[in-house]
XYZ file of C-alpha atoms in Angstrom:
535
model
C 91.969 108.094 129.949
C 92.380 109.876 126.610
C 95.010 108.866 124.051
C 98.433 110.378 124.626
C 99.362 113.324 122.421
C 102.570 113.878 120.490
C 105.809 113.517 122.504
C 103.903 112.130 125.486
C 103.511 108.605 126.773
C 100.626 107.369 128.872
C 101.094 105.531 132.163
C 98.695 102.975 133.593
C 98.416 100.394 136.363
C 96.324 97.595 134.859
C 96.881 97.691 131.099
C 97.919 99.837 128.167
C 97.331 99.746 124.411
C 98.912 101.725 121.559
C 97.682 101.833 117.954
C 97.728 104.151 114.901
C 94.016 105.052 115.077
C 92.250 106.515 118.096
C 89.162 104.322 117.620
C 91.307 101.198 117.738
C 93.075 102.487 120.850
C 89.713 103.027 122.527
C 88.484 99.574 121.503
C 91.495 97.996 123.210
C 91.256 100.253 126.260
C 87.625 99.322 126.838
C 88.523 95.628 126.779
C 91.238 96.248 129.373
C 88.814 98.259 131.509
C 86.302 95.397 131.401
C 88.915 92.972 132.714
C 90.305 91.642 129.456
C 93.987 90.849 129.152
C 96.541 92.376 126.805
C 96.049 89.781 124.055
C 92.288 90.347 124.079
C 92.830 94.117 123.967
C 95.203 93.720 121.017
C 92.708 91.509 119.187
C 89.866 94.025 119.643
C 92.163 96.810 118.462
C 93.327 94.731 115.476
C 89.770 94.045 114.332
C 88.786 97.686 114.760
C 91.813 99.125 112.991
C 91.140 96.793 110.036
C 87.812 98.596 109.633
C 88.735 102.204 110.383
C 92.191 102.279 108.692
C 91.489 100.295 105.501
C 94.221 101.898 103.413
C 96.763 100.279 105.742
C 95.244 96.925 106.673
C 92.100 94.805 106.346
C 90.756 91.295 106.858
C 92.327 90.361 103.518
C 95.858 90.838 104.860
C 98.454 89.039 106.985
C 99.587 89.372 110.588
C 102.486 88.498 112.912
C 102.397 88.303 116.722
C 105.073 88.354 119.415
C 103.654 87.588 122.855
C 105.734 87.707 126.017
C 104.079 85.627 128.720
C 104.288 86.230 132.482
C 106.596 83.198 132.726
C 109.093 85.008 130.504
C 108.532 82.819 127.442
C 108.256 84.724 124.143
C 105.922 83.189 121.553
C 105.739 83.992 117.847
C 102.507 83.468 115.899
C 102.821 83.516 112.110
C 99.706 84.286 110.092
C 100.880 84.847 106.527
C 99.157 83.302 103.546
C 100.582 81.123 100.799
C 100.347 81.637 97.064
C 97.211 80.103 95.548
C 97.246 76.872 93.606
C 96.823 78.715 90.297
C 99.648 81.163 91.102
C 102.427 79.835 88.894
C 105.053 81.571 86.804
C 103.587 79.867 83.727
C 100.135 81.298 84.499
C 101.428 84.880 84.564
C 103.650 84.354 81.533
C 100.707 82.919 79.582
C 98.786 86.105 80.371
C 101.644 88.180 78.976
C 103.154 89.473 82.243
C 106.861 90.010 82.821
C 106.177 90.829 86.489
C 103.276 90.334 88.867
C 100.863 93.300 88.686
C 100.660 95.399 91.856
C 96.902 95.954 91.559
C 93.837 93.993 90.535
C 92.873 90.294 90.731
C 96.278 88.982 89.640
C 97.836 90.899 92.550
C 95.484 89.113 94.975
C 97.359 85.830 94.765
C 97.937 84.852 98.411
C 95.560 83.577 101.079
C 94.823 86.248 103.722
C 96.299 84.994 106.978
C 95.432 87.678 109.569
C 92.127 86.163 110.716
C 93.823 82.814 111.291
C 96.319 84.613 113.500
C 93.469 86.171 115.450
C 92.295 82.637 116.174
C 95.673 81.557 117.570
C 95.890 84.764 119.598
C 92.432 84.110 121.051
C 93.587 80.657 122.158
C 96.643 82.237 123.792
C 94.457 84.828 125.526
C 92.246 82.129 127.018
C 95.285 80.188 128.201
C 96.127 83.255 130.290
C 92.734 83.674 131.878
C 90.989 85.568 129.107
C 87.214 85.393 129.360
C 86.074 87.903 126.750
C 83.777 86.393 124.130
C 84.543 86.673 120.443
C 81.328 88.672 119.823
C 82.507 91.177 122.423
C 85.999 91.435 120.939
C 84.604 92.067 117.435
C 81.747 94.298 118.622
C 83.455 97.655 118.038
C 84.721 96.634 114.617
C 81.218 95.548 113.601
C 79.732 98.836 114.776
C 82.148 101.007 112.792
C 81.784 98.852 109.684
C 77.988 99.097 109.935
C 77.538 102.709 111.061
C 80.641 104.154 109.439
C 83.897 105.615 110.698
C 85.310 109.018 109.724
C 87.765 108.918 106.824
C 91.177 110.015 108.065
C 93.308 112.596 106.314
C 95.844 109.962 105.287
C 93.120 107.750 103.791
C 91.670 110.669 101.822
C 95.105 111.720 100.571
C 96.162 108.231 99.532
C 92.803 107.539 97.893
C 93.272 110.674 95.789
C 96.877 109.799 94.926
C 96.119 106.205 93.957
C 92.582 106.539 92.575
C 93.619 106.138 88.936
C 95.354 102.818 89.550
C 92.705 101.509 91.961
C 89.332 102.577 90.601
C 89.102 99.690 88.114
C 89.949 97.002 90.664
C 86.808 94.926 91.289
C 84.706 96.410 94.077
C 87.075 99.247 94.977
C 85.064 102.191 93.688
C 81.808 100.953 95.215
C 83.304 100.991 98.717
C 86.126 103.522 98.727
C 84.969 105.987 96.047
C 81.329 106.537 97.083
C 79.473 108.431 94.387
C 82.568 108.088 92.211
C 84.475 110.641 94.312
C 87.344 110.609 96.765
C 85.759 110.961 100.221
C 86.717 114.057 102.170
C 88.335 113.697 105.601
C 85.666 113.166 108.221
C 83.185 111.600 105.797
C 81.624 108.461 107.338
C 82.842 105.371 105.501
C 80.442 102.428 105.731
C 81.416 98.854 104.887
C 78.149 96.980 105.345
C 79.192 93.696 103.742
C 82.255 93.684 105.976
C 79.998 94.261 108.983
C 77.962 91.207 107.951
C 81.143 89.146 107.690
C 82.417 90.217 111.107
C 79.035 89.513 112.701
C 78.989 86.060 111.133
C 82.530 85.315 112.334
C 81.555 86.433 115.832
C 78.790 83.819 115.845
C 80.399 81.005 113.871
C 84.022 81.413 114.958
C 87.123 82.641 113.170
C 87.707 79.269 111.468
C 84.649 80.031 109.354
C 86.752 82.550 107.439
C 88.599 79.627 105.855
C 86.478 76.520 106.171
C 82.903 77.739 106.590
C 80.342 79.954 104.916
C 82.669 82.961 104.730
C 85.408 80.820 103.192
C 82.990 79.513 100.585
C 81.982 83.043 99.588
C 85.594 84.233 99.573
C 86.661 81.374 97.330
C 83.789 81.878 94.902
C 84.415 85.617 94.601
C 88.172 85.191 94.177
C 87.677 82.719 91.342
C 85.010 84.924 89.773
C 87.261 88.015 89.597
C 90.243 86.030 88.243
C 92.439 85.656 91.341
C 94.730 82.600 91.438
C 93.444 81.747 94.955
C 90.806 79.010 95.225
C 88.592 77.847 98.051
C 90.818 74.808 98.509
C 93.688 77.175 99.337
C 91.595 78.785 102.058
C 90.560 75.412 103.493
C 94.193 74.255 103.634
C 95.510 77.371 105.380
C 96.433 77.451 109.062
C 98.311 80.050 111.076
C 101.126 78.497 113.077
C 103.478 79.011 116.004
C 107.243 79.027 115.365
C 110.323 79.950 117.406
C 111.139 83.668 117.194
C 114.535 85.002 116.188
C 116.597 86.640 118.922
C 119.826 88.565 119.352
C 121.755 89.244 122.554
C 122.728 92.853 123.233
C 124.435 94.479 126.206
C 121.016 95.782 127.266
C 119.204 92.426 127.012
C 117.586 90.184 124.427
C 115.603 91.423 121.451
C 113.121 89.182 119.634
C 111.702 89.424 116.139
C 109.976 87.379 113.447
C 111.879 84.835 111.312
C 111.633 84.489 107.512
C 109.636 85.151 105.423
C 109.827 88.497 107.296
C 112.775 90.877 107.420
C 113.018 90.486 111.197
C 116.555 89.175 110.674
C 117.559 92.592 109.334
C 115.999 94.399 112.292
C 118.011 92.320 114.751
C 121.229 92.609 112.745
C 121.008 96.413 112.734
C 120.883 96.507 116.534
C 123.641 93.903 116.848
C 125.913 95.805 114.464
C 125.246 99.193 116.053
C 126.103 97.806 119.498
C 129.642 97.233 118.199
C 130.155 100.769 116.888
C 131.428 103.764 118.821
C 128.766 106.404 119.333
C 128.482 109.805 120.964
C 124.806 109.854 121.892
C 121.405 110.438 120.341
C 121.180 112.439 117.103
C 124.950 112.716 116.708
C 126.704 111.849 113.454
C 127.898 108.558 114.925
C 124.304 107.659 115.842
C 122.627 108.379 112.501
C 125.562 107.375 110.272
C 126.117 104.230 112.321
C 122.510 103.087 112.053
C 122.316 103.870 108.323
C 125.488 101.900 107.630
C 124.321 99.053 109.856
C 121.086 99.044 107.846
C 123.009 98.629 104.605
C 124.944 95.660 105.947
C 121.774 94.083 107.320
C 119.908 94.523 104.042
C 122.760 92.899 102.114
C 122.323 89.822 104.297
C 118.531 89.947 104.143
C 118.435 90.050 100.354
C 120.487 86.863 100.039
C 118.720 84.906 102.790
C 115.077 85.785 103.421
C 112.443 83.853 101.501
C 109.808 81.203 102.226
C 111.079 79.569 105.450
C 110.871 76.135 103.838
C 113.517 77.293 101.336
C 115.910 79.126 103.689
C 119.316 77.444 103.599
C 121.318 79.841 105.781
C 121.993 79.184 109.466
C 120.074 82.087 111.007
C 121.502 81.431 114.451
C 125.021 81.775 113.074
C 124.140 85.020 111.288
C 122.957 86.432 114.635
C 125.929 85.077 116.600
C 128.531 87.362 118.136
C 131.420 86.247 115.851
C 129.412 86.798 112.670
C 128.108 90.191 113.785
C 131.628 91.189 114.891
C 132.990 90.388 111.422
C 130.219 92.273 109.664
C 130.544 95.310 111.947
C 134.223 95.531 110.970
C 133.093 96.317 107.404
C 131.402 99.538 108.497
C 133.483 102.679 107.933
C 132.795 105.084 110.839
C 133.438 108.075 108.588
C 132.292 107.116 105.069
C 129.016 105.884 103.557
C 128.841 102.648 101.593
C 127.593 103.415 98.052
C 123.858 102.731 97.756
C 121.079 101.932 96.652
C 120.397 98.259 96.389
C 117.041 96.632 95.603
C 114.304 98.062 97.839
C 111.122 96.661 99.361
C 107.990 98.817 99.741
C 104.943 98.261 101.916
C 102.123 99.606 104.098
C 101.174 98.287 107.497
C 99.899 98.951 111.012
C 101.639 98.092 114.278
C 99.849 97.938 117.599
C 100.808 96.773 121.036
C 99.305 96.032 124.422
C 100.541 95.067 127.871
C 98.949 94.289 131.202
C 99.902 94.027 134.867
C 99.982 90.210 134.754
C 103.118 90.395 132.616
C 101.631 89.874 129.161
C 103.204 92.067 126.468
C 101.999 91.978 122.849
C 103.709 93.312 119.726
C 101.519 92.836 116.664
C 101.732 93.887 113.023
C 99.027 93.593 110.348
C 99.172 94.594 106.688
C 97.793 94.446 103.157
C 101.203 95.476 101.653
C 100.618 98.534 99.399
C 98.037 101.185 100.315
C 94.659 99.444 99.773
C 96.525 96.246 98.799
C 95.335 94.772 95.514
C 92.351 97.142 95.528
C 89.964 94.195 95.118
C 86.955 94.255 97.452
C 85.111 90.934 97.370
C 81.383 91.618 96.976
C 79.862 88.921 99.197
C 82.116 89.565 102.211
C 83.457 93.117 101.834
C 87.006 91.823 102.334
C 89.765 93.964 100.784
C 92.479 91.626 99.472
C 96.174 92.236 99.998
C 98.766 92.282 97.211
C 101.583 90.791 99.278
C 102.237 88.195 96.592
C 103.405 90.941 94.237
C 106.762 90.659 96.025
C 107.304 87.295 94.309
C 109.543 87.163 91.250
C 108.600 85.572 87.916
C 112.249 84.602 87.449
C 112.413 80.899 88.406
C 116.023 81.371 89.572
C 115.190 84.205 91.979
C 115.352 83.740 95.746
C 111.646 84.621 96.029
C 110.444 82.909 92.864
C 106.689 82.433 92.597
C 105.246 78.946 93.040
C 101.906 77.676 94.373
C 102.021 77.166 98.129
C 105.004 79.438 98.771
C 105.071 82.329 101.233
C 106.167 85.701 99.815
C 108.822 87.981 101.297
C 107.379 90.172 104.065
C 108.562 93.573 105.205
C 106.427 93.040 108.331
C 108.262 92.364 111.592
C 107.100 93.042 115.146
C 109.804 93.556 117.793
C 109.980 92.795 121.502
C 112.828 93.437 123.936
C 113.422 91.810 127.330
C 115.891 94.134 129.022
C 118.361 93.388 131.791
C 116.909 96.182 133.929
C 113.623 94.249 134.108
C 111.623 96.171 131.510
C 109.823 94.441 128.661
C 109.130 96.549 125.569
C 106.948 95.644 122.610
C 107.497 97.986 119.684
C 107.193 98.300 115.925
C 106.105 100.391 112.985
C 104.673 100.347 109.489
C 106.706 101.523 106.527
C 108.266 98.923 104.208
C 112.055 99.127 104.324
C 111.694 101.762 107.027
C 110.478 99.227 109.588
C 113.895 97.933 110.731
C 115.301 101.465 110.653
C 112.545 103.036 112.725
C 112.702 100.146 115.178
C 116.412 100.849 115.572
C 115.793 104.583 116.022
C 113.223 104.021 118.768
C 115.271 101.311 120.526
C 118.576 103.194 120.526
C 117.028 106.486 121.619
C 114.927 105.043 124.418
C 116.999 102.094 125.643
C 120.585 103.205 124.948
C 120.271 106.971 125.321
C 117.400 107.177 127.862
C 115.214 109.442 125.722
C 111.619 109.367 127.089
C 109.453 106.896 125.179
C 107.077 109.369 123.524
C 109.924 111.666 122.535
C 111.980 108.761 121.187
C 109.111 107.997 118.801
C 108.403 111.614 117.867
C 111.980 112.785 117.217
C 112.990 113.277 113.559
C 113.592 110.106 111.584
C 115.269 108.939 108.421
C 114.616 106.302 105.776
C 116.964 104.472 103.431
C 115.028 102.665 100.715
C 111.408 102.441 99.682
C 108.064 102.726 101.392
C 104.504 103.753 100.465
C 104.977 102.336 96.955
C 107.397 105.169 96.074
C 110.401 104.713 93.791
C 112.763 106.927 95.843
C 115.700 105.005 97.316
C 117.959 107.817 98.578
C 118.450 108.480 102.255
C 115.572 110.742 103.277
C 115.527 112.851 106.429
C 112.763 114.849 108.061
C 113.353 118.592 108.181
C 113.924 118.796 111.947
C 117.483 117.439 111.869
C 120.155 120.081 112.559
C 121.759 121.545 109.444
C 125.217 120.712 110.709
C 124.359 117.023 110.993
C 122.864 116.967 107.499
C 125.980 118.626 106.080
C 128.250 116.141 107.828
C 126.238 113.193 106.477
C 126.537 114.614 102.954
C 130.267 115.113 103.396
C 130.562 111.471 104.427
C 129.111 110.425 101.066
C 125.442 109.875 101.904
C 123.193 110.538 98.904
C 120.362 112.209 100.785
C 117.375 114.478 100.496
C 115.727 116.520 103.257
C 111.942 116.263 103.140
C 109.901 119.439 103.592
C 107.740 117.884 106.311
C 108.679 118.020 109.971
C 106.578 114.901 110.606
C 106.337 112.834 107.437
C 104.114 109.807 106.809
C 107.040 108.496 104.773
C 108.779 107.677 108.047
C 106.064 105.263 109.140
C 103.859 105.102 112.208
C 105.760 103.762 115.220
C 104.566 102.777 118.675
C 105.648 101.004 121.831
C 104.329 99.575 125.084
C 106.507 98.980 128.150
C 106.034 96.791 131.208
C 108.224 98.266 133.949
C 110.227 96.133 136.357
C 108.542 97.474 139.501
C 105.055 97.388 138.066
C 103.320 99.991 136.023
C 102.801 100.216 132.292
C 103.628 102.790 129.647
C 102.594 103.278 126.049
C 103.133 105.784 123.256
C 102.344 106.093 119.577
C 103.433 108.229 116.670
C 102.298 111.834 116.122
C 102.614 111.014 112.408
C 99.572 108.701 112.699
C 95.955 109.135 113.816
C 96.107 107.197 117.059
C 97.883 107.239 120.379
C 98.008 105.212 123.562
C 95.583 104.743 126.446
C 95.561 102.840 129.690
C 93.217 101.321 132.218
């Protein structure tokens, strides 16, 4: 079955997968067709998308999993790295920095956690009858790294836009600027050292990334280029399972990731909106209500979310009905709260999978900015994230840098268990846009019964930053009705209408649904290069 096109969702009997790149979709679909379960399909898609969509994610990034099991239990797997042992405020101050650089070796200051998360996910897959071998699950990723995958339009565009700030990062030009030029769309991109690394991991196991030969090479290269991460940091790292956050809505329960992610904000937006009067999809009350709920949620997020070991707030209380009631009362149904506040950027991929056994996976994987730190480690071909650039060098800040701390994450996968029996895994990339796009998809599809593919494709908005841009005004795609735009402006929203009908700025969303009476559904964003496919 071919990937679904824009506005369409795909239906399947045995399994479904959705991802932002067609090659990753196909990698997951083939696993499902061969009898693999949804977790195995998601893992194959995650490895493949790390190769074929390198401007958005890579092995040098982090990942977060929500897995709904057939029993109904929802598990959260956290695979985010900690700041290296040399990553101290004093170290950066001694080098003359007032803030952490966004690019280069000093931006590569956290351990990459994604591969550790793959290991936990593989254990979960096997606990649910998974029999696919690791070499098989990494096979497609190895092939595209070795033989090359066509450069997408978004990769070519972002390479051109960011070339000046990335070309001097160690290893970047050799891999992503072949011949010293920005590759044209469709040009095969080969990552041979990465292929070697993936092949080795397939043989030796994913733990080798941290505590084996790969970990030794990673540590040596990181120290050589001047990163604060050392081999000892890699050896000490372990992905872990933690309880997910949840909020109760009239439609069911929604789950998300706890700090250091902004999953709290995503759940608060839905909880707040449920308490507001609305007149249906794409009305003023819908868009204004979600934007104002976003503002309230971000105000909470920015005073609470940090390394989970340092969180002092009672997250359960913040998500309780009395607290959400009180916060919803602060929202003016007719006027916009003055904005902006501090914004959080970021680049990411979301993918999901579900199967007929009842497994539903919502997974998100990222290197933060486009191409992360820009540093490609020569022995392994791993592109390192710059997630640690979200730390502050102010020792009094909520997210102050210190060795061993986890940085703030925009990443947050979502999963809803609905009272009508459906289970939906959903999410998006896009920095501060992630909670907002999640809310757009959820409210359209679950509250207003908009078909899944259309709910994802309809025009979207963004308050705050994404894609490393400085713009913080409310941005809307051009397909919103003029009357709605005028009414939002009259209500005090400082907004700008983008020229694009489908803008990358709005992120790449997707969803998979397990229906109550059997059957599976999946859809992905026409703004991306992927889709959904079933088996």
